[in-house]
PDB file of C-alpha atoms and ligand atoms in Angstrom:
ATOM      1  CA  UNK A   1       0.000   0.000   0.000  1.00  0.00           C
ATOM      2  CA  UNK A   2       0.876   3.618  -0.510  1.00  0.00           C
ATOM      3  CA  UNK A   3       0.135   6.039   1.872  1.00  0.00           C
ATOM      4  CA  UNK A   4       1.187  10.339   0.879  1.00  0.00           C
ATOM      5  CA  UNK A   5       0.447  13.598   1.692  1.00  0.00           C
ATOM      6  CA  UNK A   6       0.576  16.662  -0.040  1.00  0.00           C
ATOM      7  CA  UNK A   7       3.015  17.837   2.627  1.00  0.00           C
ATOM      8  CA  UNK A   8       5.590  15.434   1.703  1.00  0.00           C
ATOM      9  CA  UNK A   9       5.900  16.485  -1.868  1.00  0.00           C
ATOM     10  CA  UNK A  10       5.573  20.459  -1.662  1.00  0.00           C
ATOM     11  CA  UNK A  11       9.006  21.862  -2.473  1.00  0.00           C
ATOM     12  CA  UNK A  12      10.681  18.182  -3.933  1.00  0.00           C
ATOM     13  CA  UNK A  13      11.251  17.152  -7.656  1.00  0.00           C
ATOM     14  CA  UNK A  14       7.502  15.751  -7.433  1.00  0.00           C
ATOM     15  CA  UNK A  15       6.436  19.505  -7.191  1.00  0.00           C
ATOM     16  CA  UNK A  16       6.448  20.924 -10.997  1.00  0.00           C
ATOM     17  CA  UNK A  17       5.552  24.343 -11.900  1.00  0.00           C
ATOM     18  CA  UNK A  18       5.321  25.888 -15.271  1.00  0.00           C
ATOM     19  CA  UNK A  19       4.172  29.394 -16.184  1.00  0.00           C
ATOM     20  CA  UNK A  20       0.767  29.887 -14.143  1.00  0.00           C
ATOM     21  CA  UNK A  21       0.545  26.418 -13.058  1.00  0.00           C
ATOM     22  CA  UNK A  22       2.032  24.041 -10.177  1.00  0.00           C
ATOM     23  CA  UNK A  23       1.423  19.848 -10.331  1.00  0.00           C
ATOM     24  CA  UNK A  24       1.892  18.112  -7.362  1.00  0.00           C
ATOM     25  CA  UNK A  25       2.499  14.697  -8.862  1.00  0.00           C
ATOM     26  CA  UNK A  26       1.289  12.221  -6.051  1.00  0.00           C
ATOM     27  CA  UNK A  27       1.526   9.133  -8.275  1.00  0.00           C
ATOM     28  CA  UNK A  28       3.681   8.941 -10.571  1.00  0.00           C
ATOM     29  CA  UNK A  29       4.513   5.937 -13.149  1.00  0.00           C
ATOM     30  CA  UNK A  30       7.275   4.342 -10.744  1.00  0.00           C
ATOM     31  CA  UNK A  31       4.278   3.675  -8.216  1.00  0.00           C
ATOM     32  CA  UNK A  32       3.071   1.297 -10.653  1.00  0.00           C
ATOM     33  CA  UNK A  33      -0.723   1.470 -10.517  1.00  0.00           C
ATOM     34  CA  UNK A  34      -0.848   2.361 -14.506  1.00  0.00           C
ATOM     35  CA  UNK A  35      -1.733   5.690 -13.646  1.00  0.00           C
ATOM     36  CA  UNK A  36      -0.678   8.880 -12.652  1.00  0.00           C
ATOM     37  CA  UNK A  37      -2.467  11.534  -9.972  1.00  0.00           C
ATOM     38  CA  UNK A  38      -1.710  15.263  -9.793  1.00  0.00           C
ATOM     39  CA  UNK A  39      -2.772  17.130  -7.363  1.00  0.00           C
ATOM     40  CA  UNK A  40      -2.983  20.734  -9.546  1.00  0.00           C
ATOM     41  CA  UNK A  41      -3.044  24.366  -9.300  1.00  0.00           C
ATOM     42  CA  UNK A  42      -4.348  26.980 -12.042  1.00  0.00           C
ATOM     43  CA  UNK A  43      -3.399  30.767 -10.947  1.00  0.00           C
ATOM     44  CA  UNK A  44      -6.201  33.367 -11.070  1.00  0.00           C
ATOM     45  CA  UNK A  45      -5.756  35.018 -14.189  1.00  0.00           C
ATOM     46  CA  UNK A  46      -4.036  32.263 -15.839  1.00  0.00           C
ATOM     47  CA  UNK A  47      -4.851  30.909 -19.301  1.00  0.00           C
ATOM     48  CA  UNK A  48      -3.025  27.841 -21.036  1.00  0.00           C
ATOM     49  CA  UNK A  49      -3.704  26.429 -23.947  1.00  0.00           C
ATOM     50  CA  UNK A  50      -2.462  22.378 -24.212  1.00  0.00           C
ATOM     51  CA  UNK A  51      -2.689  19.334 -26.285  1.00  0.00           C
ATOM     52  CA  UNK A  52      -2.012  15.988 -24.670  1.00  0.00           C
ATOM     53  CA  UNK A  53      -1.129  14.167 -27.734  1.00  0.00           C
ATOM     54  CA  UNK A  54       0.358  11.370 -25.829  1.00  0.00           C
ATOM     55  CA  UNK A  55      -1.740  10.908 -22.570  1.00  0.00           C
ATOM     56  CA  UNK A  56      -5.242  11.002 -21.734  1.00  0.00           C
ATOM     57  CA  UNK A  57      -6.356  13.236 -18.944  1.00  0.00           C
ATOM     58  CA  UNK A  58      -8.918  13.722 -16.336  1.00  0.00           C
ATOM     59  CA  UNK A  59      -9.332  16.312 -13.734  1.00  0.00           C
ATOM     60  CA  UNK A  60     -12.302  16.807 -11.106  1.00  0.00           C
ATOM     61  CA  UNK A  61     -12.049  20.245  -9.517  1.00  0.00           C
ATOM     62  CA  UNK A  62     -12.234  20.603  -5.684  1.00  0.00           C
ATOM     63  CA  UNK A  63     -11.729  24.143  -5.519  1.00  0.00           C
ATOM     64  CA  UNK A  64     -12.172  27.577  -6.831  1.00  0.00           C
ATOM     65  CA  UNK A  65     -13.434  28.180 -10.185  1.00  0.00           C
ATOM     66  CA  UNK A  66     -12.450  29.035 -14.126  1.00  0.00           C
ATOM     67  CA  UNK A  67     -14.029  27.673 -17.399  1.00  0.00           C
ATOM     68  CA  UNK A  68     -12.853  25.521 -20.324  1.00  0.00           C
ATOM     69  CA  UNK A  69     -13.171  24.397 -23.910  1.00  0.00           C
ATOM     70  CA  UNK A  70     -11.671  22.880 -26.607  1.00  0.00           C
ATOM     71  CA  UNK A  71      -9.660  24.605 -28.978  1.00  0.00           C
ATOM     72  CA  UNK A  72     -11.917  24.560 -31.975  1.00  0.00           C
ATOM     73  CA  UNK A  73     -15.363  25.309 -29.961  1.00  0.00           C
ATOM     74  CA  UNK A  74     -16.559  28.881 -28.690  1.00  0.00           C
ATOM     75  CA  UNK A  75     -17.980  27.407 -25.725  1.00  0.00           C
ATOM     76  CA  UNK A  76     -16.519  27.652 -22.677  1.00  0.00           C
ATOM     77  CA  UNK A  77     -17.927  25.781 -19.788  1.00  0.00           C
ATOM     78  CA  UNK A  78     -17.568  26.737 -16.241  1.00  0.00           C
ATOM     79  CA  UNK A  79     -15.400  24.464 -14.192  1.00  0.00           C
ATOM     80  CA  UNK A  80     -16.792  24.587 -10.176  1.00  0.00           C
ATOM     81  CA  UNK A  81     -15.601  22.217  -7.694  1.00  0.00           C
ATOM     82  CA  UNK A  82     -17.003  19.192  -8.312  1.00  0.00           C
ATOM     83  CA  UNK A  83     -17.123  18.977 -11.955  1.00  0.00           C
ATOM     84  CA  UNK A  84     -15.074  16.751 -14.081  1.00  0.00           C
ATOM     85  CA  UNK A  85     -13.495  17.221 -17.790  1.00  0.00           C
ATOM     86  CA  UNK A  86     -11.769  14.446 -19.527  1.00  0.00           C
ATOM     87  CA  UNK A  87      -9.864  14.568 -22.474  1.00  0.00           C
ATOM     88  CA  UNK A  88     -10.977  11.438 -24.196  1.00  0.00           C
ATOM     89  CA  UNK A  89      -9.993  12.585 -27.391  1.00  0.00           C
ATOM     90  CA  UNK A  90      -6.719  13.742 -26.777  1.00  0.00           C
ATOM     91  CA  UNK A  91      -8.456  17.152 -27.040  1.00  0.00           C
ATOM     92  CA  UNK A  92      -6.706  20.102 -28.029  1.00  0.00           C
ATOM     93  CA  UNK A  93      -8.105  22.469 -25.508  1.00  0.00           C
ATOM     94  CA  UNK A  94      -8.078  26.049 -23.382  1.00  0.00           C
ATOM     95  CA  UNK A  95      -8.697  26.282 -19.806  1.00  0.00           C
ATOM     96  CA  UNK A  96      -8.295  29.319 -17.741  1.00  0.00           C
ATOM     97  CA  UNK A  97      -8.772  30.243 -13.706  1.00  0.00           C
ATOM     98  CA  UNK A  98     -11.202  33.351 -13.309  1.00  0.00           C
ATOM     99  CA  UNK A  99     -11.834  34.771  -9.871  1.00  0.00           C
ATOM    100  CA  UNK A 100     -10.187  32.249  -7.956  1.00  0.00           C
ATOM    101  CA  UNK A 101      -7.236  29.981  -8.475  1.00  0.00           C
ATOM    102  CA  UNK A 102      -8.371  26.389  -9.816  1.00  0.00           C
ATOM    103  CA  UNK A 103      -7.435  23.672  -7.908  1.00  0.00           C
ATOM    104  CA  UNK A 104      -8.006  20.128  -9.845  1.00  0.00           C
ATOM    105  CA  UNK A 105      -7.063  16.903  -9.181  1.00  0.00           C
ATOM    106  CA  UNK A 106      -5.789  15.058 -12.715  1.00  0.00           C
ATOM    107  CA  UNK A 107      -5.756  11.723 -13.817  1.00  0.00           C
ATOM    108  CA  UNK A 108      -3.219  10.751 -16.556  1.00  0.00           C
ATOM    109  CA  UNK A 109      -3.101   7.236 -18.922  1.00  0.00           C
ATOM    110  CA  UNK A 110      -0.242   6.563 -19.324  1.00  0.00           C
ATOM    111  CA  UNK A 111       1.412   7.962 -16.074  1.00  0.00           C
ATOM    112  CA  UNK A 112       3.628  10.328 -15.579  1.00  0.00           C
ATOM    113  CA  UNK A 113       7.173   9.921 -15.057  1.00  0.00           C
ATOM    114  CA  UNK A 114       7.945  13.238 -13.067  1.00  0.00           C
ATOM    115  CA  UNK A 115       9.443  16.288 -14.338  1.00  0.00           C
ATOM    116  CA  UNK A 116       7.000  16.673 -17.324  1.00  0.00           C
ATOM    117  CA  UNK A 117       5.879  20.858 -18.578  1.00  0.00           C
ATOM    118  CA  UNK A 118       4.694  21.312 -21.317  1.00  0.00           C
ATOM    119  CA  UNK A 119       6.614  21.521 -24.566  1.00  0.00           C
ATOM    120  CA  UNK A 120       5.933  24.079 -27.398  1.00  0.00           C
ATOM    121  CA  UNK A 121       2.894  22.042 -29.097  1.00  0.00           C
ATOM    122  CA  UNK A 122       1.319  22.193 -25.250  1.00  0.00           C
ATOM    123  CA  UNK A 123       1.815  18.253 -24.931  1.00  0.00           C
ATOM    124  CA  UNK A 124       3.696  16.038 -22.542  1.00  0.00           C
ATOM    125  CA  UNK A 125       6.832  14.000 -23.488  1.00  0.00           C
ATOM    126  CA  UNK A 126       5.156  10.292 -24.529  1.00  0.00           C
ATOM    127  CA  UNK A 127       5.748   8.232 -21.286  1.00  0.00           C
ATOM    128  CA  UNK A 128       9.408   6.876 -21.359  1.00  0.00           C
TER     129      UNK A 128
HETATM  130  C1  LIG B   1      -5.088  21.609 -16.441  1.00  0.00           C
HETATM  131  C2  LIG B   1      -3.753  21.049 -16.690  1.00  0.00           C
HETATM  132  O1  LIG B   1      -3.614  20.083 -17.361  1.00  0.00           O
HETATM  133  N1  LIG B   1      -2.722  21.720 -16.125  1.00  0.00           N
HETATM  134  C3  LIG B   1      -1.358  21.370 -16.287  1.00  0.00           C
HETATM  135  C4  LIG B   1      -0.821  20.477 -15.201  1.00  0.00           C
HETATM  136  C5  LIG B   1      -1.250  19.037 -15.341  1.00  0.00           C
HETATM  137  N2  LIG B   1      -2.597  18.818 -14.911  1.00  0.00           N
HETATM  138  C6  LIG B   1      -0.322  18.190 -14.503  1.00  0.00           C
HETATM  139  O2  LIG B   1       0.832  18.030 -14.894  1.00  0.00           O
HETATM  140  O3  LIG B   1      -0.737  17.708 -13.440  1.00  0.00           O
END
């Protein structure tokens, strides 16, 4: 069994920030379970725009608030703790933080290794 807390990882090579974002990578592909689980911070004010080409991704918000949509759509749908967004489709896609930062909890098939950020096309390295 595997037992962590946030407060073990905050400040260590499992904590990953890239510009107005910060993953706290709680599960990681070592662990094993096929899977990966982030525990993840948008800034207020923060818009990125990313492209998983290599992983599939879900994220349930628990706190604050901030909308998304894919990258070809006008709609953007509010994001309120307690909803859910996958990327099933390896969706190109925008989300952005409004009044509050946006605090999500992500989901990633394959796992993540570590250290990803995002490279210029907004994707992850494919899992090594
Ligand atoms: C929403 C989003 O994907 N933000 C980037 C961080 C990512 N969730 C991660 O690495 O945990």
């Amino acid at each position: 069994m595997i037992v962590t807390a946030l407060r073990d990882i905050l400040g260590t090579d499992q904590d990953v920030s890239g510009p107005g974002w910060n993953s706290r990578r709680l599960l990681l592909a070592s662990d094993g379970m096929g899977f990966s689980l982030t525990d993840t911070v948008i800034k207020k004010g923060a818009l990125l725009e990313i492209e998983y080409t290599h992983h599939l991704e879900a994220c349930y918000c628990v706190e604050g608030n901030g909308q998304i949509k894919t990258s070809d759509d006008e709609t953007w749908h509010p994001v309120e703790p307690f909803t859910l967004y996958a990327l099933d489709q390896h969706d190109r896609h925008m989300v952005r933080a409004t009044d509050a930062d946006l605090r999500l909890v992500c989901v990633f098939n394959p796992p993540l290794s570590g250290g990803e950020v995002h490279r210029k096309d907004g994707s992850y390295a494919p899992s090594s």
